[in-house]
Amino acid sequence: MTGPEARPPPLAEQVLERGHEMRTTLARAAAMLPLRPDGQAAETFMELPPARILRYPAANAGRAMAPVLIIYSMINRPYLLDLQPRRSVIRHLTQAGADVYVLDWGEPAALDRDLDMEECIGEFVRTAVSAIRAAHEGSRLNVAGICQGGTMAVCHAALHPESVQSLANFAGPVDFHTPDNTLWRLTRDLDPELLAHSPGNLPSAALNAVFVGLKPLRLLDQRYFAMPELCRDDDALADFLRMERWMYDSPNQPAAAVRTFIRDFYQRNALYKGELRIQGRSVDLRAITMPLFNAYARDDHLIPAAAAQALERRAGSNSIHSQPFPGGHLGLFVSARAHREVYPRYLEWLHSHGSRAAAMAAR
Amino acid sequence: MGAAAEARDGTPVFVEAWQQALNEEPADADSAAEHFSAAVQQSLRRMREDTQAGVAALDGALAGLRGQATGLSEHWLTDAYHTARTGRENADAAEALQTAFHDYVQALIAYQTELSRSVEAGLEAFQTALAERKHDGAPPADLTELHALWIESAEPAYEQVLNSRAYAGAFAALHNAAMSFAGAAREYAQPLLEALGMPSRSEIDAMHRHMSDIRRERNRSRRLESEVALLRQEVEALRRELRETTGGDPATRRPQTDRH
């Protein structure tokens, strides 16, 4: 046992010890590879190249809830929501009796470079909603959007409120000009039209570098310095590796989607100002009259809390649940705390506002 | 081309610098901080040197395209290019490419200056924090505390630079210049590819547009199929509702006619 007067070993010894632990940790990590996401099996409900709609059937036959459509962001891959059973957004929902559908934007290829935000929202999201409703006797859907997918879900709900039983926005920005929005600052002087000259889609590595560049000390230096602490916990190390893989496993971005997202959403702030038009129709947030669950992370450096909270001021719904989360952007989706506090609350809320009976009656 | 500075082999500057600092087996926190600071400065110097070397190499090649370097002007590719364009067009395209490149280099240097500023601000904040802790008689007790102090002190300094108007301007200018350079390179290459009978970017784009239009139509027909199915379900639901209300099937019921 070490007494209170014990001094730590000299720094050089600590460094050697750290290096030794790091080597051991890396060896353990290497032995675990390849490590796949430990999620539920999904079936492909519909191919909409380059996107696809995945289906996760309800875990029980009761199906108390109307189907849930999760609209994921184009920036990353949706397996974040089902990385492992202990912290799976999808598992929460299927076990509560919902058929879950996920709009996965797939792997945009060179021929998808003209795919813009208008087409993503006006065609892909709309098709997904119609097809899933048709497969469920016309039931309205519980629509949930993740990050950029939240913005798309908000647009769809404003354009086609008759198709949405409830809307959940998880860290989807609505006001892009809040003072603490670093991404707005960085994109303010970009010329989005120059992207038309780009050799193809925006490489995922370029986008990842921008995101890592927002927090290099946390995402690189601190993250790897702390890695040896996982050495004696295989579960924690496996979680770390799965997360690591997800963080850098991003699809290339269609040039037109990036161009229009920067121009119309970040630079013009057209959604918040009520100036956004999709397929000739104005996107009026006051048309969002269905129940709204709005979750945001207080320390989100990508989507500031205020950017997502703005939806609560603009939406026409008189049933709004505001769900702050004390943490960062990724923490809202994968942290133990979010899975203890945010998702159980969402399920409870869904039982009240997104039941199958209510969705069928309202169709 | 992101905001995180990288050393020659792609390792982030901070990570590489810590590796170097720790390899020196420092005796105490001050010594570790000193080694670390020196390693970061060295990485930044190397980054600038690499940029200069890359700029010089590419600038020479671009000058060659304008016929200013003798070696390249004899090359068969250059001959092919000259047959595809008049001398005037060739000179204009090469000049546009070189101008775009120079703009890109200027933007890259300005961006690297901002990046260096952010790193130096972080180092300065770290050394200040270390001195303060020492002055207060509470220097970092071990490696973990030393590292935590680095993160806690350097991050706000880095973010202050990141959120400055100057950094955002340099970031946007770099990306705009990179896109313009890509556009100019594409314009320059187009006639050469055509002269060689190879598919040009415009032709590939046209083919891609044709393919994506076909795919778009197919996706749209899926949407229409789903919407028609939904409408059918709605009509059926209305019929059911009417049957329940009136006690008969409105589709099979004869229309009532007034014969009076």
CSV table of C-alpha atoms in Angstrom, one decimal, chain A residues 8-16 18 46-50 109-115 119 122-124 126-127 129-139 181-182 185-192 194-200 202 206 209-210 212-218 220-222 224-225 229 279 363, chain B residues 1-4 6 12 14-15 18 22-23 25-30 32 36 141-144 146-148 150-152 154-156 158-159 162-165 167-169 171-173 175-177 179-180 182-184 186-187 201 205 208-209 211-212 215-216 218-220 222-223 226-227 229-230 233-234 237 240:
chain,number,residue,atom,x,y,z
A,8,PRO,CA,5.3,9.6,-8.3
A,9,PRO,CA,8.3,8.1,-10.2
A,10,PRO,CA,10.4,10.5,-12.3
A,11,LEU,CA,8.7,11.7,-15.5
A,12,ALA,CA,11.0,9.7,-17.7
A,13,GLU,CA,9.9,6.5,-16.0
A,14,GLN,CA,6.3,7.5,-16.3
A,15,VAL,CA,6.9,8.1,-20.0
A,16,LEU,CA,8.4,4.7,-20.4
A,18,ARG,CA,3.0,4.9,-20.7
A,46,MET,CA,-36.1,-0.5,-50.8
A,47,GLU,CA,-33.1,0.5,-53.0
A,48,LEU,CA,-33.1,4.1,-54.1
A,49,PRO,CA,-29.6,4.4,-55.5
A,50,PRO,CA,-27.4,5.7,-54.2
A,109,ALA,CA,-20.5,7.8,-56.8
A,110,ALA,CA,-19.2,10.1,-59.4
A,111,LEU,CA,-22.6,10.0,-61.2
A,112,ASP,CA,-24.3,11.3,-58.1
A,113,ARG,CA,-22.4,14.6,-58.1
A,114,ASP,CA,-25.6,16.5,-59.1
A,115,LEU,CA,-27.7,15.2,-56.2
A,119,GLU,CA,-33.7,16.3,-54.5
A,122,GLY,CA,-38.1,16.5,-52.2
A,123,GLU,CA,-37.6,13.1,-53.7
A,124,PHE,CA,-35.7,10.7,-51.5
A,126,ARG,CA,-40.7,11.9,-49.7
A,127,THR,CA,-40.3,8.5,-51.5
A,129,VAL,CA,-42.1,8.2,-46.4
A,130,SER,CA,-44.7,7.2,-49.0
A,131,ALA,CA,-43.3,3.7,-49.5
A,132,ILE,CA,-43.2,3.0,-45.8
A,133,ARG,CA,-46.7,4.4,-45.3
A,134,ALA,CA,-48.0,2.2,-48.1
A,135,ALA,CA,-46.5,-0.8,-46.5
A,136,HIS,CA,-48.3,0.0,-43.2
A,137,GLU,CA,-51.8,0.6,-44.5
A,138,GLY,CA,-51.3,4.3,-44.9
A,139,SER,CA,-50.3,4.9,-41.3
A,181,ASN,CA,-21.6,28.3,-34.9
A,182,THR,CA,-18.0,27.7,-35.9
A,185,ARG,CA,-17.9,31.1,-39.6
A,186,LEU,CA,-15.8,28.8,-41.7
A,187,THR,CA,-18.3,28.5,-44.6
A,188,ARG,CA,-19.3,32.1,-44.6
A,189,ASP,CA,-16.7,33.2,-47.3
A,190,LEU,CA,-16.7,30.0,-49.3
A,191,ASP,CA,-17.8,30.2,-52.9
A,192,PRO,CA,-20.1,27.2,-53.2
A,194,LEU,CA,-16.8,26.8,-57.3
A,195,LEU,CA,-17.6,23.3,-56.2
A,196,ALA,CA,-19.2,22.9,-59.7
A,197,HIS,CA,-15.6,22.7,-60.9
A,198,SER,CA,-14.5,20.1,-58.4
A,199,PRO,CA,-13.2,16.9,-60.0
A,200,GLY,CA,-16.1,15.0,-58.5
A,202,LEU,CA,-16.1,16.0,-52.0
A,206,ALA,CA,-11.3,16.4,-46.7
A,209,ALA,CA,-10.1,16.8,-41.6
A,210,VAL,CA,-12.3,19.9,-41.2
A,212,VAL,CA,-11.1,17.0,-36.6
A,213,GLY,CA,-9.6,20.4,-37.1
A,214,LEU,CA,-12.4,21.9,-35.0
A,215,LYS,CA,-11.2,19.9,-31.9
A,216,PRO,CA,-7.7,18.5,-32.7
A,217,LEU,CA,-6.5,18.4,-29.1
A,218,ARG,CA,-9.5,16.4,-27.9
A,220,LEU,CA,-6.4,13.3,-31.6
A,221,ASP,CA,-4.0,14.2,-28.8
A,222,GLN,CA,-6.2,13.5,-25.7
A,224,TYR,CA,-4.9,8.6,-28.0
A,225,PHE,CA,-3.1,9.7,-24.9
A,229,GLU,CA,-6.4,3.3,-19.9
A,279,GLN,CA,-39.8,21.7,-55.6
A,363,ARG,CA,-54.3,9.2,-41.7
B,1,MET,CA,-6.4,20.0,-46.6
B,2,GLY,CA,-8.0,20.3,-43.3
B,3,ALA,CA,-7.6,22.5,-40.3
B,4,ALA,CA,-5.4,20.0,-38.4
B,6,GLU,CA,0.0,17.3,-40.3
B,12,PRO,CA,-0.8,15.2,-36.7
B,14,PHE,CA,0.7,17.6,-31.9
B,15,VAL,CA,0.9,13.8,-31.7
B,18,TRP,CA,4.6,14.6,-28.0
B,22,LEU,CA,8.6,11.8,-24.7
B,23,ASN,CA,11.3,10.0,-26.6
B,25,GLU,CA,13.0,11.0,-21.7
B,26,PRO,CA,12.5,14.3,-19.9
B,27,ALA,CA,13.4,14.5,-16.3
B,28,ASP,CA,10.5,16.9,-15.3
B,29,ALA,CA,7.5,18.8,-16.5
B,30,ASP,CA,9.5,21.8,-17.6
B,32,ALA,CA,9.0,17.8,-21.2
B,36,PHE,CA,7.5,19.4,-26.8
B,141,ALA,CA,2.5,15.9,-10.2
B,142,ASP,CA,2.8,13.4,-13.0
B,143,LEU,CA,2.6,12.8,-16.8
B,144,THR,CA,-1.2,12.6,-16.8
B,146,LEU,CA,1.1,17.5,-17.3
B,147,HIS,CA,-0.8,16.3,-20.4
B,148,ALA,CA,-4.2,17.5,-19.0
B,150,TRP,CA,-1.5,21.0,-22.0
B,151,ILE,CA,-5.0,20.2,-23.3
B,152,GLU,CA,-6.8,22.6,-20.9
B,154,ALA,CA,-3.8,25.1,-25.3
B,155,GLU,CA,-7.4,24.3,-26.4
B,156,PRO,CA,-8.9,27.7,-25.6
B,158,TYR,CA,-6.4,27.3,-30.4
B,159,GLU,CA,-10.2,27.9,-30.4
B,162,LEU,CA,-10.0,29.1,-35.0
B,163,ASN,CA,-13.0,31.5,-34.3
B,164,SER,CA,-11.2,34.6,-35.6
B,165,ARG,CA,-12.3,36.4,-38.8
B,167,TYR,CA,-8.7,32.2,-39.8
B,168,ALA,CA,-12.1,31.9,-41.4
B,169,GLY,CA,-11.0,34.1,-44.2
B,171,PHE,CA,-9.7,28.8,-44.6
B,172,ALA,CA,-12.3,30.0,-47.2
B,173,ALA,CA,-9.7,31.6,-49.4
B,175,HIS,CA,-10.7,26.2,-50.5
B,176,ASN,CA,-11.9,28.7,-53.0
B,177,ALA,CA,-8.4,28.9,-54.6
B,179,MET,CA,-11.4,24.8,-56.5
B,180,SER,CA,-10.4,27.5,-58.9
B,182,ALA,CA,-9.0,22.4,-60.1
B,183,GLY,CA,-11.3,24.2,-62.6
B,184,ALA,CA,-8.4,25.8,-64.5
B,186,ARG,CA,-9.7,20.9,-66.1
B,187,GLU,CA,-10.0,23.6,-68.7
B,201,ARG,CA,-14.4,15.6,-68.4
B,205,ASP,CA,-20.1,14.4,-67.0
B,208,HIS,CA,-23.0,10.6,-65.8
B,209,ARG,CA,-25.9,13.0,-66.2
B,211,MET,CA,-27.2,7.7,-66.3
B,212,SER,CA,-28.3,9.6,-63.3
B,215,ARG,CA,-31.9,6.4,-62.3
B,216,ARG,CA,-33.7,9.5,-61.2
B,218,ARG,CA,-36.7,5.0,-61.8
B,219,ASN,CA,-36.6,6.4,-58.3
B,220,ARG,CA,-39.4,8.9,-59.2
B,222,ARG,CA,-41.1,4.3,-57.2
B,223,ARG,CA,-42.3,7.3,-55.4
B,226,SER,CA,-46.1,4.3,-53.5
B,227,GLU,CA,-48.2,7.4,-53.7
B,229,ALA,CA,-50.8,2.8,-53.5
B,230,LEU,CA,-51.4,5.2,-50.6
B,233,GLN,CA,-55.6,2.8,-49.4
B,234,GLU,CA,-57.2,6.1,-48.6
B,237,ALA,CA,-60.7,3.5,-46.1
B,240,ARG,CA,-65.2,1.4,-45.5
